[in-house]
Amino acid sequence: MTTIGYGDGVPNGIFSEVLVCAFVFAGIVLFALIIPSKAVEYLFKKHEILLVKALPTYQKDGLKTF
């Protein structure tokens, strides 16, 4: 978590400021790694469902060219 300056606790020393920066960047990286992978999983599942629904139509009508 980060502070916005409204009476929140803030780091006072150089070491604590560097440590807080490391935690902020680690949180951003962790968020950037987890969220896209979950979105891709969701989209693949939706795509699979659409393909399974379309399969009987394809098998019945055969391949059509547009």
Tab-separated table of N, CA, C and O in Angstrom:
chain	number	residue	atom	x	y	z
A	1	MET	N	0.841	-1.180	0.000
A	1	MET	CA	0.000	0.000	0.000
A	1	MET	C	0.879	1.234	0.000
A	1	MET	O	1.978	1.229	0.499
A	2	THR	N	0.342	2.277	-0.564
A	2	THR	CA	1.071	3.544	-0.583
A	2	THR	C	0.283	4.579	0.196
A	2	THR	O	-0.898	4.401	0.483
A	3	THR	N	0.919	5.659	0.508
A	3	THR	CA	0.278	6.717	1.269
A	3	THR	C	-0.002	7.910	0.362
A	3	THR	O	0.701	8.133	-0.618
A	4	ILE	N	-1.036	8.666	0.675
A	4	ILE	CA	-1.347	9.850	-0.116
A	4	ILE	C	-1.110	11.129	0.670
A	4	ILE	O	-1.324	12.213	0.159
A	5	GLY	N	-0.686	11.033	1.908
A	5	GLY	CA	-0.267	12.207	2.652
A	5	GLY	C	-1.292	12.839	3.564
A	5	GLY	O	-1.072	13.938	4.060
A	6	TYR	N	-2.397	12.232	3.823
A	6	TYR	CA	-3.402	12.812	4.693
A	6	TYR	C	-3.301	12.238	6.104
A	6	TYR	O	-4.203	11.601	6.614
A	7	GLY	N	-2.173	12.436	6.742
A	7	GLY	CA	-1.988	11.971	8.098
A	7	GLY	C	-1.589	10.513	8.204
A	7	GLY	O	-1.520	9.964	9.298
A	8	ASP	N	-1.316	9.869	7.077
A	8	ASP	CA	-0.884	8.478	7.090
A	8	ASP	C	0.560	8.399	7.566
A	8	ASP	O	1.305	9.369	7.522
A	9	GLY	N	0.949	7.219	8.006
A	9	GLY	CA	2.343	7.012	8.379
A	9	GLY	C	3.228	7.004	7.143
A	9	GLY	O	2.859	6.456	6.113
A	10	VAL	N	4.353	7.638	7.225
A	10	VAL	CA	5.292	7.698	6.101
A	10	VAL	C	6.659	7.231	6.571
A	10	VAL	O	7.013	7.389	7.738
A	11	PRO	N	7.453	6.655	5.657
A	11	PRO	CA	8.802	6.250	6.040
A	11	PRO	C	9.689	7.470	6.267
A	11	PRO	O	9.583	8.471	5.574
A	12	ASN	N	10.577	7.375	7.286
A	12	ASN	CA	11.413	8.524	7.637
A	12	ASN	C	12.862	8.382	7.194
A	12	ASN	O	13.507	9.376	6.921
A	13	GLY	N	13.378	7.177	7.139
A	13	GLY	CA	14.782	6.993	6.795
A	13	GLY	C	14.956	6.556	5.345
A	13	GLY	O	14.003	6.184	4.660
A	14	ILE	N	16.182	6.616	4.878
A	14	ILE	CA	16.496	6.205	3.510
A	14	ILE	C	16.191	4.717	3.318
A	14	ILE	O	15.590	4.329	2.313
A	15	PHE	N	16.611	3.890	4.273
A	15	PHE	CA	16.375	2.449	4.157
A	15	PHE	C	14.882	2.134	4.079
A	15	PHE	O	14.445	1.331	3.252
A	16	SER	N	14.098	2.773	4.934
A	16	SER	CA	12.659	2.500	4.925
A	16	SER	C	12.005	3.004	3.642
A	16	SER	O	11.079	2.379	3.126
A	17	GLU	N	12.485	4.121	3.089
A	17	GLU	CA	11.942	4.617	1.823
A	17	GLU	C	12.262	3.658	0.679
A	17	GLU	O	11.407	3.395	-0.172
A	18	VAL	N	13.473	3.122	0.657
A	18	VAL	CA	13.856	2.158	-0.375
A	18	VAL	C	13.037	0.878	-0.212
A	18	VAL	O	12.577	0.296	-1.201
A	19	LEU	N	12.844	0.451	1.024
A	19	LEU	CA	12.052	-0.748	1.280
A	19	LEU	C	10.600	-0.565	0.818
A	19	LEU	O	10.017	-1.460	0.191
A	20	VAL	N	10.025	0.592	1.094
A	20	VAL	CA	8.657	0.881	0.662
A	20	VAL	C	8.579	0.895	-0.862
A	20	VAL	O	7.638	0.350	-1.452
A	21	CYS	N	9.550	1.490	-1.523
A	21	CYS	CA	9.572	1.502	-2.989
A	21	CYS	C	9.647	0.078	-3.533
A	21	CYS	O	8.980	-0.254	-4.525
A	22	ALA	N	10.451	-0.761	-2.900
A	22	ALA	CA	10.560	-2.157	-3.339
A	22	ALA	C	9.221	-2.877	-3.189
A	22	ALA	O	8.818	-3.635	-4.080
A	23	PHE	N	8.523	-2.630	-2.092
A	23	PHE	CA	7.209	-3.249	-1.895
A	23	PHE	C	6.192	-2.747	-2.921
A	23	PHE	O	5.383	-3.522	-3.427
A	24	VAL	N	6.237	-1.464	-3.231
A	24	VAL	CA	5.307	-0.909	-4.221
A	24	VAL	C	5.559	-1.541	-5.579
A	24	VAL	O	4.632	-1.989	-6.257
A	25	PHE	N	6.819	-1.589	-6.009
A	25	PHE	CA	7.131	-2.181	-7.307
A	25	PHE	C	6.825	-3.678	-7.339
A	25	PHE	O	6.345	-4.202	-8.346
A	26	ALA	N	7.065	-4.376	-6.227
A	26	ALA	CA	6.735	-5.803	-6.169
A	26	ALA	C	5.228	-6.011	-6.299
A	26	ALA	O	4.779	-6.935	-6.979
A	27	GLY	N	4.444	-5.152	-5.678
A	27	GLY	CA	2.994	-5.242	-5.798
A	27	GLY	C	2.519	-4.986	-7.210
A	27	GLY	O	1.630	-5.677	-7.722
A	28	ILE	N	3.118	-4.001	-7.872
A	28	ILE	CA	2.745	-3.705	-9.260
A	28	ILE	C	3.090	-4.884	-10.158
A	28	ILE	O	2.289	-5.287	-11.008
A	29	VAL	N	4.274	-5.455	-9.984
A	29	VAL	CA	4.692	-6.599	-10.804
A	29	VAL	C	3.794	-7.798	-10.547
A	29	VAL	O	3.365	-8.472	-11.486
A	30	LEU	N	3.488	-8.066	-9.296
A	30	LEU	CA	2.616	-9.188	-8.966
A	30	LEU	C	1.237	-9.002	-9.590
A	30	LEU	O	0.679	-9.936	-10.164
A	31	PHE	N	0.698	-7.812	-9.499
A	31	PHE	CA	-0.599	-7.510	-10.100
A	31	PHE	C	-0.542	-7.679	-11.616
A	31	PHE	O	-1.443	-8.237	-12.227
A	32	ALA	N	0.546	-7.213	-12.231
A	32	ALA	CA	0.687	-7.294	-13.688
A	32	ALA	C	0.865	-8.731	-14.159
A	32	ALA	O	0.548	-9.043	-15.303
A	33	LEU	N	1.350	-9.611	-13.323
A	33	LEU	CA	1.515	-11.006	-13.715
A	33	LEU	C	0.249	-11.827	-13.518
A	33	LEU	O	-0.028	-12.730	-14.294
A	34	ILE	N	-0.519	-11.527	-12.494
A	34	ILE	CA	-1.687	-12.337	-12.160
A	34	ILE	C	-2.900	-11.951	-12.998
A	34	ILE	O	-3.569	-12.814	-13.557
A	35	ILE	N	-3.201	-10.690	-13.128
A	35	ILE	CA	-4.430	-10.245	-13.791
A	35	ILE	C	-4.484	-10.646	-15.264
A	35	ILE	O	-5.493	-11.195	-15.711
A	36	PRO	N	-3.435	-10.423	-16.060
A	36	PRO	CA	-3.532	-10.841	-17.472
A	36	PRO	C	-3.695	-12.346	-17.640
A	36	PRO	O	-4.411	-12.790	-18.535
A	37	SER	N	-3.060	-13.139	-16.801
A	37	SER	CA	-3.200	-14.586	-16.943
A	37	SER	C	-4.634	-15.025	-16.641
A	37	SER	O	-5.163	-15.917	-17.298
A	38	LYS	N	-5.262	-14.399	-15.677
A	38	LYS	CA	-6.661	-14.721	-15.370
A	38	LYS	C	-7.571	-14.280	-16.511
A	38	LYS	O	-8.540	-14.966	-16.850
A	39	ALA	N	-7.275	-13.145	-17.127
A	39	ALA	CA	-8.080	-12.672	-18.252
A	39	ALA	C	-7.944	-13.613	-19.444
A	39	ALA	O	-8.928	-13.910	-20.124
A	40	VAL	N	-6.749	-14.104	-19.691
A	40	VAL	CA	-6.534	-15.029	-20.803
A	40	VAL	C	-7.269	-16.334	-20.549
A	40	VAL	O	-7.893	-16.892	-21.464
A	41	GLU	N	-7.229	-16.840	-19.328
A	41	GLU	CA	-7.988	-18.052	-18.984
A	41	GLU	C	-9.477	-17.856	-19.268
A	41	GLU	O	-10.128	-18.719	-19.865
A	42	TYR	N	-10.010	-16.728	-18.854
A	42	TYR	CA	-11.428	-16.439	-19.058
A	42	TYR	C	-11.754	-16.383	-20.548
A	42	TYR	O	-12.751	-16.954	-20.996
A	43	LEU	N	-10.928	-15.704	-21.323
A	43	LEU	CA	-11.198	-15.582	-22.756
A	43	LEU	C	-11.083	-16.924	-23.470
A	43	LEU	O	-11.867	-17.215	-24.383
A	44	PHE	N	-10.121	-17.754	-23.080
A	44	PHE	CA	-10.003	-19.081	-23.688
A	44	PHE	C	-11.236	-19.942	-23.386
A	44	PHE	O	-11.723	-20.667	-24.250
A	45	LYS	N	-11.744	-19.857	-22.162
A	45	LYS	CA	-12.942	-20.625	-21.811
A	45	LYS	C	-14.141	-20.156	-22.631
A	45	LYS	O	-14.921	-20.972	-23.128
A	46	LYS	N	-14.304	-18.834	-22.782
A	46	LYS	CA	-15.404	-18.310	-23.585
A	46	LYS	C	-15.269	-18.745	-25.042
A	46	LYS	O	-16.252	-19.109	-25.680
A	47	HIS	N	-14.058	-18.708	-25.575
A	47	HIS	CA	-13.815	-19.104	-26.957
A	47	HIS	C	-14.113	-20.593	-27.140
A	47	HIS	O	-14.697	-20.995	-28.152
A	48	GLU	N	-13.721	-21.405	-26.184
A	48	GLU	CA	-13.985	-22.845	-26.253
A	48	GLU	C	-15.492	-23.114	-26.261
A	48	GLU	O	-15.987	-23.950	-27.031
A	49	ILE	N	-16.234	-22.411	-25.431
A	49	ILE	CA	-17.684	-22.589	-25.372
A	49	ILE	C	-18.314	-22.212	-26.712
A	49	ILE	O	-19.187	-22.926	-27.226
A	50	LEU	N	-17.861	-21.123	-27.315
A	50	LEU	CA	-18.396	-20.721	-28.614
A	50	LEU	C	-18.079	-21.747	-29.693
A	50	LEU	O	-18.919	-22.044	-30.549
A	51	LEU	N	-16.874	-22.303	-29.661
A	51	LEU	CA	-16.510	-23.316	-30.645
A	51	LEU	C	-17.333	-24.592	-30.482
A	51	LEU	O	-17.761	-25.195	-31.464
A	52	VAL	N	-17.566	-25.002	-29.249
A	52	VAL	CA	-18.362	-26.206	-28.996
A	52	VAL	C	-19.798	-25.988	-29.456
A	52	VAL	O	-20.428	-26.884	-30.021
A	53	LYS	N	-20.341	-24.784	-29.249
A	53	LYS	CA	-21.702	-24.494	-29.713
A	53	LYS	C	-21.782	-24.478	-31.231
A	53	LYS	O	-22.803	-24.831	-31.809
A	54	ALA	N	-20.716	-24.043	-31.900
A	54	ALA	CA	-20.728	-23.934	-33.358
A	54	ALA	C	-20.448	-25.267	-34.046
A	54	ALA	O	-20.744	-25.422	-35.227
A	55	LEU	N	-19.891	-26.221	-33.355
A	55	LEU	CA	-19.502	-27.493	-33.964
A	55	LEU	C	-20.671	-28.248	-34.601
A	55	LEU	O	-20.539	-28.710	-35.731
A	56	PRO	N	-21.814	-28.385	-33.958
A	56	PRO	CA	-22.918	-29.101	-34.619
A	56	PRO	C	-23.359	-28.427	-35.923
A	56	PRO	O	-23.690	-29.103	-36.890
A	57	THR	N	-23.353	-27.120	-35.971
A	57	THR	CA	-23.714	-26.406	-37.191
A	57	THR	C	-22.709	-26.699	-38.293
A	57	THR	O	-23.079	-26.929	-39.444
A	58	TYR	N	-21.453	-26.702	-37.947
A	58	TYR	CA	-20.402	-26.990	-38.924
A	58	TYR	C	-20.527	-28.422	-39.440
A	58	TYR	O	-20.399	-28.667	-40.633
A	59	GLN	N	-20.802	-29.371	-38.551
A	59	GLN	CA	-20.908	-30.767	-38.967
A	59	GLN	C	-22.145	-30.994	-39.844
A	59	GLN	O	-22.123	-31.790	-40.763
A	60	LYS	N	-23.224	-30.274	-39.575
A	60	LYS	CA	-24.452	-30.438	-40.331
A	60	LYS	C	-24.345	-29.789	-41.724
A	60	LYS	O	-24.709	-30.393	-42.725
A	61	ASP	N	-23.830	-28.578	-41.782
A	61	ASP	CA	-23.796	-27.833	-43.038
A	61	ASP	C	-22.508	-28.024	-43.835
A	61	ASP	O	-22.486	-27.747	-45.025
A	62	GLY	N	-21.481	-28.493	-43.196
A	62	GLY	CA	-20.198	-28.595	-43.874
A	62	GLY	C	-19.512	-27.247	-43.943
A	62	GLY	O	-20.008	-26.243	-43.452
A	63	LEU	N	-18.380	-27.211	-44.599
A	63	LEU	CA	-17.610	-25.983	-44.698
A	63	LEU	C	-18.229	-25.071	-45.754
A	63	LEU	O	-18.447	-25.471	-46.885
A	64	LYS	N	-18.524	-23.836	-45.349
A	64	LYS	CA	-19.084	-22.863	-46.282
A	64	LYS	C	-18.056	-21.785	-46.553
A	64	LYS	O	-17.309	-21.377	-45.658
A	65	THR	N	-18.006	-21.332	-47.770
A	65	THR	CA	-17.146	-20.195	-48.098
A	65	THR	C	-18.015	-18.968	-48.249
A	65	THR	O	-19.136	-19.035	-48.752
A	66	PHE	N	-17.506	-17.865	-47.810
A	66	PHE	CA	-18.285	-16.631	-47.842
A	66	PHE	C	-17.890	-15.791	-49.012
A	66	PHE	O	-16.851	-15.658	-49.446
